[in-house]
Amino acid sequence: MDDFDLSRLLDKPRLNIERQRSFDERSLSELSIGLTRGGLDYCEITYSPGGRSGLDTPVSSARNSFEPHPMVADAWEALRRSIVYFRGQPVGTIAAIDHASEEVLNYDQVFVRDFVPSALAFLMNGEPEIVKNFLLKTLHLQGWEKRIDRFKLGEGVMPASFKVLHDPVRKTDTLMADFGESAIGRVAPVDSGFWWIILLRAYTKSTGDLSLAETPECQKGMRLILTLCLSEGFDTFPTLLCADGCSMIDRRMSLYSMLYTYIACYSGQYLEKCALSMLKHDTEGKECIERIVKRLHALSYHIRSYFWLDFQQLNDIYRYKTEEYSHTAVNKFNVIPDSIPDWVFDFMPTRGGYFIGNISPARMDFRWFALGNCVAILSSLATPEQSMAIMDLIESRWEELVGEMPLKIAYPAIESHDWRIVTGCDPKNTRWSYHNGGSWPVLLWLLTAACIKTGRPQIARRAIDLAETRLLKDSWPEYYDGKLGKFIGKQARKYQTWSIAGYLVAKMMLEDPSHLGMISLEEDKQMKPVIKRSSSWTC
Ligand code: GLC
């Protein structure tokens, strides 16, 4: 029997995190042997407790059991240097400590989204305290009245970032939050609340400590975030109006529409499932839960059916009739085949597929977004077949999507006239740079998680190997430029914390795949996906 049920592996609570497990590649290969031999219903992983104190730099991150990769120690040091303290307590990590860069801008702040890989690294290393402090501090900030210009923002909005101001004379620390009112371009963050809930679940899963999520404050915080996302509007789709530039891609890239776009949409699903597992069934919680369940069904159907693109689907669109009217219309969005860009025909392999960037009347945004597709796998928004197809696509379009530095945030880049119109001539988003086809090492952890979930760790291994040839030598850049991601990004910060933490999380997950349980969600039990073993599962 070839089926491999990850859920039994992932459902294990990780209670004893003080004694971190040292799950090295030997153990991983044991797992693969178990799988490739077949005959196993699921794979039991045996842990060898390392007996390490949670505060040490782990020695388990290794090329093999005995030899730690030299980069790991450097990465831990750099990550620890980025820790921000509030009244003596660690509360987050600064976005980048690039002393060479002239302009600090807001890189000296703790960004909610940037802290996620840091938090996961600390959790995996048995250091939950900083994560708990972060969750509580940001929850407190959610309670502030927020204004951008003269507009009042919704109650549940979480800040994009915050900063701790130390007054050495008065010996006081004060928190300053940014909800978009001082951000470049005044973009409010849509994704901060999502990440907050995802992190709360990761913390709960990792520590087994339910008490934090159960506090009335956390329950209220979750409900407020969800109220923002579940609000009903004028649109007919299970979506949320989400402006361009409100997510990790916080610049104009034509990602707005009436839909949740890549992160909003895909992680919306993720977030709602996370919340579902943590909300209490009291009167207020129940109402929220009912709305989530309804939304989840509609959202999954919508995305799985209309956002999915593979060879067959492309061929169908290519042959679409247009101007159809009535319920029987096949071409529901009236997509005109001539609007399919040429690159898609070359890019689409016969095996493989992905969720496109967006769909709206007469317009499909065919671009590939790495974050959205990885999150779709982790949240089980993608069916098991779709998850496999996404991995097939990454493998067969390796040069385009990974090149020399994992991982391209979007593919392809928008060039010349289109670039002018779409980005407003943004000099950061020139072709194959920054959000416009740049390569972001932080995405390595998401790729690794998706690889493990789909039973294809060898893809992650290959990507990590590539990152290891450059990241430390180049001082952990924020992003790389070029069609192959060969050049350090033109305005990339060095010592970008999420590049550092993303690498560490990827390493730790590959060493101990059970960490995946913190961030991966399984499909409803009734529709539990059975993950097919990849024929190439070896590292
Ligand atoms: C840039 C990125 C954003 C990130 C921030 C801090 O603005 O676009 O995603 O959170 O830098 O690193």
mmCIF file of C-alpha atoms in Angstrom, residues 255-501:
data_model
loop_
_atom_site.group_PDB
_atom_site.id
_atom_site.type_symbol
_atom_site.label_atom_id
_atom_site.label_comp_id
_atom_site.label_asym_id
_atom_site.label_seq_id
_atom_site.Cartn_x
_atom_site.Cartn_y
_atom_site.Cartn_z
ATOM 1 C CA LEU A 255 -3.236 42.320 -6.628
ATOM 2 C CA TYR A 256 -6.411 44.043 -5.613
ATOM 3 C CA SER A 257 -9.901 43.221 -6.580
ATOM 4 C CA MET A 258 -13.102 42.160 -4.988
ATOM 5 C CA LEU A 259 -11.326 39.001 -3.981
ATOM 6 C CA TYR A 260 -9.031 38.080 -1.238
ATOM 7 C CA THR A 261 -5.926 37.855 -3.331
ATOM 8 C CA TYR A 262 -3.087 35.430 -2.990
ATOM 9 C CA ILE A 263 -2.412 35.730 0.695
ATOM 10 C CA ALA A 264 -5.774 36.952 1.765
ATOM 11 C CA CYS A 265 -7.606 34.295 -0.112
ATOM 12 C CA TYR A 266 -5.451 31.353 0.607
ATOM 13 C CA SER A 267 -4.530 32.198 4.127
ATOM 14 C CA GLY A 268 -8.086 33.355 4.735
ATOM 15 C CA GLN A 269 -8.952 29.715 4.441
ATOM 16 C CA TYR A 270 -6.046 28.798 6.658
ATOM 17 C CA LEU A 271 -6.939 31.379 9.248
ATOM 18 C CA GLU A 272 -10.542 30.375 9.408
ATOM 19 C CA LYS A 273 -9.628 26.750 9.967
ATOM 20 C CA CYS A 274 -7.143 27.735 12.663
ATOM 21 C CA ALA A 275 -9.742 29.820 14.395
ATOM 22 C CA LEU A 276 -12.242 27.013 14.134
ATOM 23 C CA SER A 277 -10.000 24.799 16.199
ATOM 24 C CA MET A 278 -9.507 27.403 18.929
ATOM 25 C CA LEU A 279 -12.779 29.264 19.278
ATOM 26 C CA LYS A 280 -14.867 28.331 22.277
ATOM 27 C CA HIS A 281 -18.378 27.123 21.680
ATOM 28 C CA ASP A 282 -19.923 29.811 23.901
ATOM 29 C CA THR A 283 -22.674 32.049 22.550
ATOM 30 C CA GLU A 284 -20.407 34.510 20.761
ATOM 31 C CA GLY A 285 -17.968 31.844 19.610
ATOM 32 C CA LYS A 286 -20.763 29.666 18.234
ATOM 33 C CA GLU A 287 -22.089 32.377 15.984
ATOM 34 C CA CYS A 288 -18.605 32.978 14.631
ATOM 35 C CA ILE A 289 -18.046 29.256 14.101
ATOM 36 C CA GLU A 290 -21.253 28.924 12.088
ATOM 37 C CA ARG A 291 -20.220 31.760 9.817
ATOM 38 C CA ILE A 292 -16.757 30.279 9.360
ATOM 39 C CA VAL A 293 -18.088 26.864 8.392
ATOM 40 C CA LYS A 294 -20.358 28.391 5.767
ATOM 41 C CA ARG A 295 -17.565 30.565 4.426
ATOM 42 C CA LEU A 296 -15.071 27.740 4.313
ATOM 43 C CA HIS A 297 -17.276 25.608 2.125
ATOM 44 C CA ALA A 298 -17.986 28.405 -0.297
ATOM 45 C CA LEU A 299 -14.398 29.601 -0.358
ATOM 46 C CA SER A 300 -12.889 26.164 -0.957
ATOM 47 C CA TYR A 301 -15.296 25.479 -3.770
ATOM 48 C CA HIS A 302 -14.621 28.836 -5.351
ATOM 49 C CA ILE A 303 -10.852 28.649 -5.216
ATOM 50 C CA ARG A 304 -10.510 24.970 -6.081
ATOM 51 C CA SER A 305 -12.735 25.358 -9.103
ATOM 52 C CA TYR A 306 -12.036 28.787 -10.516
ATOM 53 C CA PHE A 307 -8.470 29.549 -9.483
ATOM 54 C CA TRP A 308 -6.998 26.224 -10.483
ATOM 55 C CA LEU A 309 -4.992 26.057 -13.681
ATOM 56 C CA ASP A 310 -3.358 23.027 -15.234
ATOM 57 C CA PHE A 311 -2.792 21.885 -18.779
ATOM 58 C CA GLN A 312 -6.328 20.608 -19.215
ATOM 59 C CA GLN A 313 -7.902 23.717 -17.737
ATOM 60 C CA LEU A 314 -5.722 25.961 -19.870
ATOM 61 C CA ASN A 315 -6.754 24.072 -22.941
ATOM 62 C CA ASP A 316 -10.402 24.434 -21.940
ATOM 63 C CA ILE A 317 -10.047 28.179 -21.453
ATOM 64 C CA TYR A 318 -8.234 28.425 -24.773
ATOM 65 C CA ARG A 319 -11.299 26.920 -26.437
ATOM 66 C CA TYR A 320 -13.882 28.892 -24.421
ATOM 67 C CA LYS A 321 -16.904 30.393 -26.086
ATOM 68 C CA THR A 322 -17.573 33.939 -24.935
ATOM 69 C CA GLU A 323 -20.639 36.056 -24.254
ATOM 70 C CA GLU A 324 -22.504 33.182 -22.654
ATOM 71 C CA TYR A 325 -25.603 34.035 -20.694
ATOM 72 C CA SER A 326 -27.594 32.108 -18.103
ATOM 73 C CA HIS A 327 -26.815 29.499 -15.477
ATOM 74 C CA THR A 328 -25.541 27.043 -18.008
ATOM 75 C CA ALA A 329 -22.572 29.228 -18.987
ATOM 76 C CA VAL A 330 -19.312 27.309 -18.987
ATOM 77 C CA ASN A 331 -17.155 30.404 -19.255
ATOM 78 C CA LYS A 332 -18.571 31.913 -16.083
ATOM 79 C CA PHE A 333 -16.313 34.958 -15.992
ATOM 80 C CA ASN A 334 -16.455 35.616 -19.719
ATOM 81 C CA VAL A 335 -12.723 35.218 -20.104
ATOM 82 C CA ILE A 336 -11.728 35.965 -23.681
ATOM 83 C CA PRO A 337 -9.188 33.387 -24.881
ATOM 84 C CA ASP A 338 -7.158 36.074 -26.618
ATOM 85 C CA SER A 339 -6.421 37.549 -23.194
ATOM 86 C CA ILE A 340 -4.332 34.529 -22.216
ATOM 87 C CA PRO A 341 -0.732 35.761 -22.166
ATOM 88 C CA ASP A 342 1.741 33.925 -24.392
ATOM 89 C CA TRP A 343 4.042 32.949 -21.556
ATOM 90 C CA VAL A 344 1.411 30.675 -19.960
ATOM 91 C CA PHE A 345 1.440 28.310 -22.931
ATOM 92 C CA ASP A 346 5.186 27.772 -22.611
ATOM 93 C CA PHE A 347 5.160 27.700 -18.844
ATOM 94 C CA MET A 348 2.431 25.124 -18.318
ATOM 95 C CA PRO A 349 3.863 21.608 -18.171
ATOM 96 C CA THR A 350 1.712 18.660 -19.159
ATOM 97 C CA ARG A 351 1.995 17.438 -15.559
ATOM 98 C CA GLY A 352 1.452 19.995 -12.835
ATOM 99 C CA GLY A 353 -0.722 22.972 -12.032
ATOM 100 C CA TYR A 354 -1.206 25.896 -9.680
ATOM 101 C CA PHE A 355 -3.610 28.425 -8.249
ATOM 102 C CA ILE A 356 -3.521 31.588 -10.296
ATOM 103 C CA GLY A 357 -3.204 35.066 -8.831
ATOM 104 C CA ASN A 358 -6.733 36.196 -9.319
ATOM 105 C CA ILE A 359 -9.908 35.983 -11.347
ATOM 106 C CA SER A 360 -12.515 38.608 -12.030
ATOM 107 C CA PRO A 361 -14.906 39.285 -14.885
ATOM 108 C CA ALA A 362 -13.109 38.979 -18.221
ATOM 109 C CA ARG A 363 -9.779 38.854 -16.499
ATOM 110 C CA MET A 364 -7.554 36.175 -15.160
ATOM 111 C CA ASP A 365 -4.287 37.043 -13.526
ATOM 112 C CA PHE A 366 -2.325 33.993 -14.602
ATOM 113 C CA ARG A 367 0.723 34.789 -12.487
ATOM 114 C CA TRP A 368 2.176 32.258 -10.079
ATOM 115 C CA PHE A 369 2.429 33.376 -6.452
ATOM 116 C CA ALA A 370 4.635 31.176 -4.321
ATOM 117 C CA LEU A 371 3.257 32.149 -0.939
ATOM 118 C CA GLY A 372 -0.349 31.554 -1.912
ATOM 119 C CA ASN A 373 0.350 28.162 -3.427
ATOM 120 C CA CYS A 374 2.381 26.988 -0.430
ATOM 121 C CA VAL A 375 -0.281 28.223 1.985
ATOM 122 C CA ALA A 376 -2.932 26.465 -0.115
ATOM 123 C CA ILE A 377 -1.074 23.189 0.425
ATOM 124 C CA LEU A 378 -0.538 23.786 4.146
ATOM 125 C CA SER A 379 -4.148 24.722 4.774
ATOM 126 C CA SER A 380 -5.486 21.800 2.712
ATOM 127 C CA LEU A 381 -7.293 24.303 0.564
ATOM 128 C CA ALA A 382 -5.611 22.453 -2.284
ATOM 129 C CA THR A 383 -6.897 18.911 -2.697
ATOM 130 C CA PRO A 384 -4.212 16.208 -2.361
ATOM 131 C CA GLU A 385 -4.108 15.967 -6.155
ATOM 132 C CA GLN A 386 -3.736 19.710 -6.533
ATOM 133 C CA SER A 387 -0.982 19.761 -3.891
ATOM 134 C CA MET A 388 0.925 17.113 -5.801
ATOM 135 C CA ALA A 389 0.431 19.001 -9.037
ATOM 136 C CA ILE A 390 1.855 22.183 -7.470
ATOM 137 C CA MET A 391 4.966 20.265 -6.434
ATOM 138 C CA ASP A 392 5.197 18.749 -9.931
ATOM 139 C CA LEU A 393 5.091 22.241 -11.377
ATOM 140 C CA ILE A 394 7.855 23.456 -9.071
ATOM 141 C CA GLU A 395 9.978 20.501 -10.096
ATOM 142 C CA SER A 396 9.436 20.889 -13.787
ATOM 143 C CA ARG A 397 9.744 24.679 -13.776
ATOM 144 C CA TRP A 398 12.653 24.750 -11.348
ATOM 145 C CA GLU A 399 14.716 27.209 -13.323
ATOM 146 C CA GLU A 400 11.875 29.710 -13.557
ATOM 147 C CA LEU A 401 10.523 29.386 -10.019
ATOM 148 C CA VAL A 402 13.667 28.639 -8.049
ATOM 149 C CA GLY A 403 16.635 29.382 -10.292
ATOM 150 C CA GLU A 404 19.696 30.083 -8.199
ATOM 151 C CA MET A 405 17.946 31.309 -5.064
ATOM 152 C CA PRO A 406 14.688 30.003 -3.660
ATOM 153 C CA LEU A 407 12.035 31.254 -4.129
ATOM 154 C CA LYS A 408 10.530 33.587 -6.684
ATOM 155 C CA ILE A 409 7.660 35.453 -5.054
ATOM 156 C CA ALA A 410 5.747 35.831 -8.315
ATOM 157 C CA TYR A 411 6.240 34.613 -11.857
ATOM 158 C CA PRO A 412 6.678 36.079 -14.379
ATOM 159 C CA ALA A 413 7.747 39.666 -13.843
ATOM 160 C CA ILE A 414 5.703 42.466 -15.360
ATOM 161 C CA GLU A 415 7.796 44.354 -17.901
ATOM 162 C CA SER A 416 7.919 47.598 -19.894
ATOM 163 C CA HIS A 417 4.590 49.304 -20.522
ATOM 164 C CA ASP A 418 2.635 46.951 -18.275
ATOM 165 C CA TRP A 419 5.100 47.558 -15.480
ATOM 166 C CA ARG A 420 4.617 51.315 -15.837
ATOM 167 C CA ILE A 421 0.858 51.048 -15.673
ATOM 168 C CA VAL A 422 0.583 48.374 -13.007
ATOM 169 C CA THR A 423 3.229 49.451 -10.521
ATOM 170 C CA GLY A 424 3.050 53.165 -11.216
ATOM 171 C CA CYS A 425 6.705 53.025 -12.324
ATOM 172 C CA ASP A 426 7.775 51.856 -8.861
ATOM 173 C CA PRO A 427 11.607 51.736 -9.063
ATOM 174 C CA LYS A 428 11.711 48.960 -6.461
ATOM 175 C CA ASN A 429 9.426 46.775 -8.520
ATOM 176 C CA THR A 430 11.329 46.832 -11.785
ATOM 177 C CA ARG A 431 11.284 43.515 -13.642
ATOM 178 C CA TRP A 432 12.676 40.536 -11.747
ATOM 179 C CA SER A 433 13.207 42.623 -8.642
ATOM 180 C CA TYR A 434 11.536 42.875 -5.216
ATOM 181 C CA HIS A 435 7.845 41.942 -5.473
ATOM 182 C CA ASN A 436 7.954 41.874 -9.261
ATOM 183 C CA GLY A 437 9.594 38.503 -9.802
ATOM 184 C CA GLY A 438 12.281 38.900 -7.139
ATOM 185 C CA SER A 439 13.490 35.861 -5.170
ATOM 186 C CA TRP A 440 12.809 35.838 -1.422
ATOM 187 C CA PRO A 441 14.781 33.450 0.804
ATOM 188 C CA VAL A 442 12.107 33.772 3.510
ATOM 189 C CA LEU A 443 9.838 31.644 1.326
ATOM 190 C CA LEU A 444 12.148 28.693 1.914
ATOM 191 C CA TRP A 445 10.317 27.690 5.080
ATOM 192 C CA LEU A 446 6.975 27.657 3.337
ATOM 193 C CA LEU A 447 8.355 25.639 0.471
ATOM 194 C CA THR A 448 9.935 23.173 2.890
ATOM 195 C CA ALA A 449 6.690 22.799 4.830
ATOM 196 C CA ALA A 450 4.778 22.178 1.598
ATOM 197 C CA CYS A 451 7.396 19.645 0.476
ATOM 198 C CA ILE A 452 7.158 17.716 3.722
ATOM 199 C CA LYS A 453 3.392 17.742 3.662
ATOM 200 C CA THR A 454 3.312 16.339 0.144
ATOM 201 C CA GLY A 455 5.976 13.747 0.924
ATOM 202 C CA ARG A 456 8.636 15.342 -1.268
ATOM 203 C CA PRO A 457 11.415 16.524 1.034
ATOM 204 C CA GLN A 458 14.019 16.074 -1.658
ATOM 205 C CA ILE A 459 12.706 19.236 -3.321
ATOM 206 C CA ALA A 460 13.242 21.169 -0.091
ATOM 207 C CA ARG A 461 16.679 19.671 0.331
ATOM 208 C CA ARG A 462 17.644 20.871 -3.134
ATOM 209 C CA ALA A 463 16.370 24.367 -2.395
ATOM 210 C CA ILE A 464 18.123 24.531 0.979
ATOM 211 C CA ASP A 465 21.378 23.421 -0.643
ATOM 212 C CA LEU A 466 21.092 26.326 -3.042
ATOM 213 C CA ALA A 467 20.413 28.799 -0.251
ATOM 214 C CA GLU A 468 23.399 27.487 1.673
ATOM 215 C CA THR A 469 25.764 28.374 -1.140
ATOM 216 C CA ARG A 470 24.925 32.062 -0.845
ATOM 217 C CA LEU A 471 22.918 33.300 2.114
ATOM 218 C CA LEU A 472 25.612 33.610 4.754
ATOM 219 C CA LYS A 473 28.249 34.768 2.299
ATOM 220 C CA ASP A 474 25.879 37.476 1.094
ATOM 221 C CA SER A 475 24.920 38.455 4.695
ATOM 222 C CA TRP A 476 21.317 37.187 4.598
ATOM 223 C CA PRO A 477 19.779 39.508 2.011
ATOM 224 C CA GLU A 478 16.117 40.347 2.013
ATOM 225 C CA TYR A 479 15.685 39.387 -1.655
ATOM 226 C CA TYR A 480 17.566 38.601 -4.861
ATOM 227 C CA ASP A 481 17.057 39.985 -8.339
ATOM 228 C CA GLY A 482 17.209 38.670 -11.869
ATOM 229 C CA LYS A 483 15.510 35.978 -13.896
ATOM 230 C CA LEU A 484 17.504 33.358 -12.035
ATOM 231 C CA GLY A 485 17.666 35.201 -8.723
ATOM 232 C CA LYS A 486 21.423 35.460 -9.096
ATOM 233 C CA PHE A 487 21.981 39.031 -7.880
ATOM 234 C CA ILE A 488 21.559 40.470 -4.411
ATOM 235 C CA GLY A 489 18.496 42.703 -4.688
ATOM 236 C CA LYS A 490 19.160 46.253 -5.726
ATOM 237 C CA GLN A 491 17.699 47.719 -2.539
ATOM 238 C CA ALA A 492 17.747 44.554 -0.434
ATOM 239 C CA ARG A 493 18.596 44.920 3.247
ATOM 240 C CA LYS A 494 21.295 42.695 4.627
ATOM 241 C CA TYR A 495 20.736 40.714 7.825
ATOM 242 C CA GLN A 496 17.056 40.542 7.085
ATOM 243 C CA THR A 497 15.636 38.621 9.996
ATOM 244 C CA TRP A 498 13.038 36.603 8.144
ATOM 245 C CA SER A 499 15.671 35.392 5.651
ATOM 246 C CA ILE A 500 17.641 34.115 8.650
ATOM 247 C CA ALA A 501 14.683 32.632 10.494
#
